[in-house]
Structure formats: structure tokens, C-alpha cells
PDB file of N, CA and C in Angstrom:
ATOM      1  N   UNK A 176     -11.365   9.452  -6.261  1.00  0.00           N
ATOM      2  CA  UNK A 176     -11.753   8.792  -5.000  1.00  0.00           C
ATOM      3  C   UNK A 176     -11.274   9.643  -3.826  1.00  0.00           C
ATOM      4  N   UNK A 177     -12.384  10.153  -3.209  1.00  0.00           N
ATOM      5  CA  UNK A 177     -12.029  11.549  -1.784  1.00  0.00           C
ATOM      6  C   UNK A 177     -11.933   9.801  -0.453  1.00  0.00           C
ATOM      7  N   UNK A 178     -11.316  10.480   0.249  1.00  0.00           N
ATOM      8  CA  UNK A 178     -10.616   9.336   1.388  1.00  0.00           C
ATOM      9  C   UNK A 178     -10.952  10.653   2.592  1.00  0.00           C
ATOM     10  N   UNK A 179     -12.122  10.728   3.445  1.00  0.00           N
ATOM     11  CA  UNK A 179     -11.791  11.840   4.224  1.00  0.00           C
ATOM     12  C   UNK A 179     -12.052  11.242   5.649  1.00  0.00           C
ATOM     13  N   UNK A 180     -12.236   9.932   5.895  1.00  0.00           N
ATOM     14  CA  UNK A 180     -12.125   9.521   7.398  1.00  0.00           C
ATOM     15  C   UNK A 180     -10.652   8.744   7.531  1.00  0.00           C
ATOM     16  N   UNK A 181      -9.953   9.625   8.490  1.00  0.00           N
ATOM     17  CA  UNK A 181      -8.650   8.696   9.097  1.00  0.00           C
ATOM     18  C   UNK A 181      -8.418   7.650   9.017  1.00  0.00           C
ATOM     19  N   UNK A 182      -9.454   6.622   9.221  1.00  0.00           N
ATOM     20  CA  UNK A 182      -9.110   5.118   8.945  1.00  0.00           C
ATOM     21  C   UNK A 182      -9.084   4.771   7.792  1.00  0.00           C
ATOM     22  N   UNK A 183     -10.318   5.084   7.011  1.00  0.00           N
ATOM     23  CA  UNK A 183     -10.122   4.596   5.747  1.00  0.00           C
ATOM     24  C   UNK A 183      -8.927   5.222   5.027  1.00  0.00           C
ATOM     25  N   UNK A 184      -8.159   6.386   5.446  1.00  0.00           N
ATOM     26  CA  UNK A 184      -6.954   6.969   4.920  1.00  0.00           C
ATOM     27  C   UNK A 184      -5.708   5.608   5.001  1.00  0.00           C
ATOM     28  N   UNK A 185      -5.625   5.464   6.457  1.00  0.00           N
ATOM     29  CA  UNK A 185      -4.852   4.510   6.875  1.00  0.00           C
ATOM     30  C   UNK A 185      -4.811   3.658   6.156  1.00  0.00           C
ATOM     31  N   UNK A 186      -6.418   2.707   6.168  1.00  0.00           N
ATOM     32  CA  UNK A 186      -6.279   1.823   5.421  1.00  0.00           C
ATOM     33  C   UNK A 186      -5.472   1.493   3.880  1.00  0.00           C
ATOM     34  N   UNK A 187      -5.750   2.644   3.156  1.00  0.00           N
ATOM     35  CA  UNK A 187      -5.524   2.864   1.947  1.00  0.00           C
ATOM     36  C   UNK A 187      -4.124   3.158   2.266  1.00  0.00           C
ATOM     37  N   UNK A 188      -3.404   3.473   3.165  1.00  0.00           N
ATOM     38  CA  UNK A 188      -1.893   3.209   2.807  1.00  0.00           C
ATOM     39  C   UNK A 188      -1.511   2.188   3.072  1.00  0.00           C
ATOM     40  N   UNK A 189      -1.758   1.102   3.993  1.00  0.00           N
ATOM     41  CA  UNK A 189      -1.135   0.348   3.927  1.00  0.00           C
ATOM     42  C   UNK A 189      -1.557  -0.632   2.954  1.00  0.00           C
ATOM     43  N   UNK A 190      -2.589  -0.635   2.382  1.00  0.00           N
ATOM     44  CA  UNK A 190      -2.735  -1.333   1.215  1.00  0.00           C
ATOM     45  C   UNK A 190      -1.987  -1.025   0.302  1.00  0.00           C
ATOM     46  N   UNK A 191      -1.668   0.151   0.172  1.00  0.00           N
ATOM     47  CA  UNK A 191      -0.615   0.776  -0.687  1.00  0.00           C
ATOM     48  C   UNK A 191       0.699   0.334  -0.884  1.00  0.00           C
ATOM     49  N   UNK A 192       0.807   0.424   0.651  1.00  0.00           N
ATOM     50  CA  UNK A 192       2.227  -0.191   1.140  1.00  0.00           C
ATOM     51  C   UNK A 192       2.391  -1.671   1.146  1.00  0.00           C
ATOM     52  N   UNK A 193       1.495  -2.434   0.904  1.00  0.00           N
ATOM     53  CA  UNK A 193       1.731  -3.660   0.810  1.00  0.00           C
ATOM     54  C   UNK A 193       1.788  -3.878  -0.371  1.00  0.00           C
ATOM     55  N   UNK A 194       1.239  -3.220  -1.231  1.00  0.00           N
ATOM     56  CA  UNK A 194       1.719  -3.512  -2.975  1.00  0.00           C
ATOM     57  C   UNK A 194       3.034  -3.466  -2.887  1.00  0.00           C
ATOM     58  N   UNK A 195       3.111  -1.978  -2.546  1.00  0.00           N
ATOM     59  CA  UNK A 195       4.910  -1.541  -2.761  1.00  0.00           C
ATOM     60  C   UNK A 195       5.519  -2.587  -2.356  1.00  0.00           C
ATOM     61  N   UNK A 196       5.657  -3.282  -1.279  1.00  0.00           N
ATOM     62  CA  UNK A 196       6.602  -3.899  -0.269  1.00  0.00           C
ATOM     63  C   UNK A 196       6.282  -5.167  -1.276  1.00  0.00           C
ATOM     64  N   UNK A 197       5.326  -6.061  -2.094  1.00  0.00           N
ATOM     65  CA  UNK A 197       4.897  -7.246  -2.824  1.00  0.00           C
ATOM     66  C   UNK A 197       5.856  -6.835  -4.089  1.00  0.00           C
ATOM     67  N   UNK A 198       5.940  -5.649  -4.642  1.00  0.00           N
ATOM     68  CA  UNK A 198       6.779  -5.522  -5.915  1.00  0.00           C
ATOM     69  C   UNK A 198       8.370  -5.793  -5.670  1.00  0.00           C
ATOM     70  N   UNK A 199       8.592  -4.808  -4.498  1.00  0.00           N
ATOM     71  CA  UNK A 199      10.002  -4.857  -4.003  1.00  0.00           C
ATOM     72  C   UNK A 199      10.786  -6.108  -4.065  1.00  0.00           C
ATOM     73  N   UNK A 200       9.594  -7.074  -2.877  1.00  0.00           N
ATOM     74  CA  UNK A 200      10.232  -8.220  -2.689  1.00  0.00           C
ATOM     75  C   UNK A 200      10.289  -9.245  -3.561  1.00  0.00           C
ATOM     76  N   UNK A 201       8.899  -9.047  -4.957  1.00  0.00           N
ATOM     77  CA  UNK A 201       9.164  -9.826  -6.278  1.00  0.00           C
ATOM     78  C   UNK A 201      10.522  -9.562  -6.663  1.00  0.00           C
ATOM     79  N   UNK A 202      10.865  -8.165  -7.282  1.00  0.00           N
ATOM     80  CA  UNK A 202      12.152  -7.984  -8.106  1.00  0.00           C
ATOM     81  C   UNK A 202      13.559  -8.050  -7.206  1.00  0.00           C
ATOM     82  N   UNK A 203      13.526  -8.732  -5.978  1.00  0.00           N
ATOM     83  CA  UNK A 203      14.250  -9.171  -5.156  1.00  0.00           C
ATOM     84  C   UNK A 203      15.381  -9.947  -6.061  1.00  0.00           C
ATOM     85  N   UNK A 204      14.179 -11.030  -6.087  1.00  0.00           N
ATOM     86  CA  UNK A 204      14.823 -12.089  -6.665  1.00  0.00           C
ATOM     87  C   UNK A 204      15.074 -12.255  -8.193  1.00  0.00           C
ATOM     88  N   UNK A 205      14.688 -11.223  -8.824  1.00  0.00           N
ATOM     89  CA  UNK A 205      15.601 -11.173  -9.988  1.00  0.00           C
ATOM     90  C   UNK A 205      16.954 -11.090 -10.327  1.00  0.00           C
TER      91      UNK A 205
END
């Protein structure tokens, strides 16, 4: 998957980053 307009780059990190930040804060509370 090529990502070559800026936004849709963006986009795709913070989607990214919201996984990350959803796992983090699951195994929080382990």
C-alpha cells in the first residue's frame, strides 16, 4: 500500500497511533 499524498500519510498515522495508544492503555490495566 504506496501512501503518497500528505494527508492520507497523516491520516494513516494517526490511525496508527490510535491503535498504539488503544493497546497501551488496554495493558494498562493489567
Amino acid at each position: 500500500m504506496l501512501i503518497n499524498c500528505p494527508d492520507c500519510r497523516i491520516q494513516f498515522i494517526i490511525l496508527l497511533l490510535q491503535k498504539i495508544a488503544s493497546v497501551v492503555w488496554l495493558s494498562s490495566f493489567e
